[in-house]
Amino acid sequence: MHPMLNIAVRAARVAGNIIARGFENRDDLETQAKGANDFVTKIDKEAEQAIISKIKQSYPDHAFHGEESGKQGADETFTWIIDPLDGTTNFIKGIPHFCVSIALMHKGRLDQAVVFDPIRGELFTASRGAGAQLNGYRIRTSKSKDLNQTILATAFPFKQKDTLATYTEQFSQIFLACGDVRRTGSAALDMAYVASGRFDGYWERGIKPWDIAAGELLVRESGGLVTDFKGNNDPLFSGEIVAGSPRVVQNLVKYLK
């Protein structure tokens, strides 16, 4: 395992322990609204600080871009992109589907990735050029080519409800063309599931870099393709994403352009 990936895994497990304990004691949660339908708890903040602290022990000069704490560090040669608890609403409601997402960018390119599900104990990892793994075993995207009989994942535009009409039109066309669609509430896990072949594809609008950074590298290193709705190959900061096997992505983009 790459040394920086090893540190990321350790940080994810530390955060996962905080999240798991918090999940068992949700009555003690301090929940705040960051925006419309956008919540944060003290567990999100504690987990993010634990991740940053763990990484800084080994790499004190690295920069950080966290969902809760924003940007830290002037030298962005190495930048850690962190979502300490992706799926906060699931967490608050007691739905056991959420994760820790940590990605490392080196000179603007995704280099290392960890998505950790602390409830199921599933650890998805990837290093640029070295493939993707689930609990140490190699994973690959599905071999699906056409949308027929595929299982896709998406998310409703709950933070941008003014875009519902456009989303509904796109969803209707895709739904008629595919086998079925899932909506789980965690973008990072959706992409990890695409990387491992559980989902054949995934699309979402209104997405943030920390939601998808680790998942993007997982999908690419498992043989998949990641684009924005126009088919461009650098979607991290575009606010929209399509992921899956190359043919599935190409077919999805036809409906999303």
GROMACS .gro file of N, CA, C and O in nm, residues 4-19 46-56 64 80 82 84 100 102 114 116 123:
model
  144
    4MET      N    1   0.110   0.717   0.161
    4MET     CA    2   0.008   0.818   0.183
    4MET      C    3  -0.132   0.757   0.189
    4MET      O    4  -0.218   0.804   0.264
    5LEU      N    5  -0.155   0.651   0.113
    5LEU     CA    6  -0.283   0.580   0.122
    5LEU      C    7  -0.296   0.513   0.258
    5LEU      O    8  -0.404   0.512   0.319
    6ASN      N    9  -0.186   0.460   0.308
    6ASN     CA   10  -0.187   0.396   0.439
    6ASN      C   11  -0.228   0.496   0.548
    6ASN      O   12  -0.309   0.464   0.637
    7ILE      N   13  -0.176   0.618   0.540
    7ILE     CA   14  -0.213   0.721   0.638
    7ILE      C   15  -0.360   0.758   0.622
    7ILE      O   16  -0.432   0.778   0.721
    8ALA      N   17  -0.407   0.768   0.499
    8ALA     CA   18  -0.547   0.799   0.474
    8ALA      C   19  -0.639   0.692   0.532
    8ALA      O   20  -0.744   0.723   0.589
    9VAL      N   21  -0.600   0.566   0.518
    9VAL     CA   22  -0.679   0.456   0.574
    9VAL      C   23  -0.685   0.467   0.726
    9VAL      O   24  -0.792   0.452   0.787
   10ARG      N   25  -0.570   0.497   0.787
   10ARG     CA   26  -0.569   0.512   0.933
   10ARG      C   27  -0.660   0.626   0.977
   10ARG      O   28  -0.735   0.614   1.075
   11ALA      N   29  -0.654   0.737   0.904
   11ALA     CA   30  -0.737   0.852   0.938
   11ALA      C   31  -0.886   0.819   0.920
   11ALA      O   32  -0.970   0.859   1.003
   12ALA      N   33  -0.919   0.746   0.815
   12ALA     CA   34  -1.058   0.708   0.790
   12ALA      C   35  -1.110   0.616   0.900
   12ALA      O   36  -1.227   0.628   0.942
   13ARG      N   37  -1.026   0.527   0.948
   13ARG     CA   38  -1.070   0.437   1.055
   13ARG      C   39  -1.090   0.511   1.187
   13ARG      O   40  -1.184   0.481   1.262
   14VAL      N   41  -1.004   0.608   1.215
   14VAL     CA   42  -1.021   0.690   1.336
   14VAL      C   43  -1.155   0.764   1.328
   14VAL      O   44  -1.234   0.765   1.423
   15ALA      N   45  -1.181   0.827   1.213
   15ALA     CA   46  -1.308   0.897   1.194
   15ALA      C   47  -1.426   0.800   1.200
   15ALA      O   48  -1.531   0.832   1.257
   16GLY      N   49  -1.408   0.682   1.142
   16GLY     CA   50  -1.514   0.582   1.144
   16GLY      C   51  -1.552   0.541   1.285
   16GLY      O   52  -1.671   0.519   1.315
   17ASN      N   53  -1.454   0.532   1.374
   17ASN     CA   54  -1.483   0.497   1.514
   17ASN      C   55  -1.565   0.607   1.580
   17ASN      O   56  -1.659   0.578   1.657
   18ILE      N   57  -1.531   0.733   1.552
   18ILE     CA   58  -1.608   0.846   1.607
   18ILE      C   59  -1.752   0.841   1.557
   18ILE      O   60  -1.848   0.859   1.633
   19ILE      N   61  -1.768   0.814   1.429
   19ILE     CA   62  -1.901   0.811   1.368
   19ILE      C   63  -1.982   0.694   1.423
   19ILE      O   64  -2.102   0.710   1.455
   46GLU      N   65  -1.614   1.667   1.454
   46GLU     CA   66  -1.514   1.590   1.528
   46GLU      C   67  -1.440   1.494   1.435
   46GLU      O   68  -1.318   1.478   1.446
   47ALA      N   69  -1.513   1.431   1.346
   47ALA     CA   70  -1.451   1.335   1.254
   47ALA      C   71  -1.355   1.406   1.160
   47ALA      O   72  -1.245   1.356   1.132
   48GLU      N   73  -1.394   1.524   1.110
   48GLU     CA   74  -1.304   1.596   1.019
   48GLU      C   75  -1.177   1.640   1.089
   48GLU      O   76  -1.066   1.627   1.033
   49GLN      N   77  -1.190   1.691   1.210
   49GLN     CA   78  -1.070   1.732   1.284
   49GLN      C   79  -0.980   1.614   1.315
   49GLN      O   80  -0.857   1.626   1.314
   50ALA      N   81  -1.040   1.499   1.343
   50ALA     CA   82  -0.961   1.378   1.370
   50ALA      C   83  -0.883   1.336   1.245
   50ALA      O   84  -0.766   1.295   1.254
   51ILE      N   85  -0.947   1.345   1.128
   51ILE     CA   86  -0.880   1.310   1.002
   51ILE      C   87  -0.762   1.403   0.977
   51ILE      O   88  -0.650   1.359   0.948
   52ILE      N   89  -0.787   1.532   0.988
   52ILE     CA   90  -0.681   1.631   0.963
   52ILE      C   91  -0.566   1.614   1.060
   52ILE      O   92  -0.448   1.616   1.022
   53SER      N   93  -0.599   1.593   1.187
   53SER     CA   94  -0.495   1.576   1.289
   53SER      C   95  -0.410   1.453   1.260
   53SER      O   96  -0.286   1.458   1.271
   54LYS      N   97  -0.474   1.343   1.220
   54LYS     CA   98  -0.401   1.219   1.192
   54LYS      C   99  -0.308   1.238   1.073
   54LYS      O  100  -0.191   1.193   1.076
   55ILE      N  101  -0.356   1.302   0.967
   55ILE     CA  102  -0.274   1.321   0.849
   55ILE      C  103  -0.159   1.417   0.877
   55ILE      O  104  -0.045   1.397   0.833
   56LYS      N  105  -0.186   1.522   0.954
   56LYS     CA  106  -0.083   1.621   0.985
   56LYS      C  107   0.033   1.561   1.066
   56LYS      O  108   0.145   1.613   1.061
   64PHE      N  109  -0.539   2.118   0.300
   64PHE     CA  110  -0.663   2.044   0.325
   64PHE      C  111  -0.781   2.123   0.269
   64PHE      O  112  -0.784   2.246   0.275
   80TRP      N  113  -0.550   1.739   0.053
   80TRP     CA  114  -0.644   1.636   0.096
   80TRP      C  115  -0.787   1.691   0.089
   80TRP      O  116  -0.816   1.794   0.148
   82ILE      N  117  -1.169   1.622   0.186
   82ILE     CA  118  -1.227   1.540   0.294
   82ILE      C  119  -1.376   1.565   0.309
   82ILE      O  120  -1.420   1.679   0.322
   84PRO      N  121  -1.598   1.415   0.597
   84PRO     CA  122  -1.586   1.328   0.713
   84PRO      C  123  -1.706   1.237   0.735
   84PRO      O  124  -1.695   1.129   0.793
  100VAL      N  125  -1.702   0.771   0.535
  100VAL     CA  126  -1.593   0.868   0.538
  100VAL      C  127  -1.530   0.869   0.398
  100VAL      O  128  -1.507   0.763   0.339
  102ILE      N  129  -1.205   1.033   0.179
  102ILE     CA  130  -1.078   1.106   0.182
  102ILE      C  131  -1.007   1.086   0.049
  102ILE      O  132  -0.988   0.972   0.005
  114VAL      N  133  -0.980   0.696  -0.038
  114VAL     CA  134  -1.037   0.604   0.060
  114VAL      C  135  -1.185   0.639   0.080
  114VAL      O  136  -1.219   0.756   0.099
  116PHE      N  137  -1.473   0.477   0.336
  116PHE     CA  138  -1.486   0.379   0.443
  116PHE      C  139  -1.628   0.382   0.500
  116PHE      O  140  -1.676   0.486   0.545
  123LEU      N  141  -1.398  -0.112   0.329
  123LEU     CA  142  -1.293  -0.014   0.301
  123LEU      C  143  -1.260  -0.019   0.152
  123LEU      O  144  -1.201  -0.115   0.103
   0.00000   0.00000   0.00000
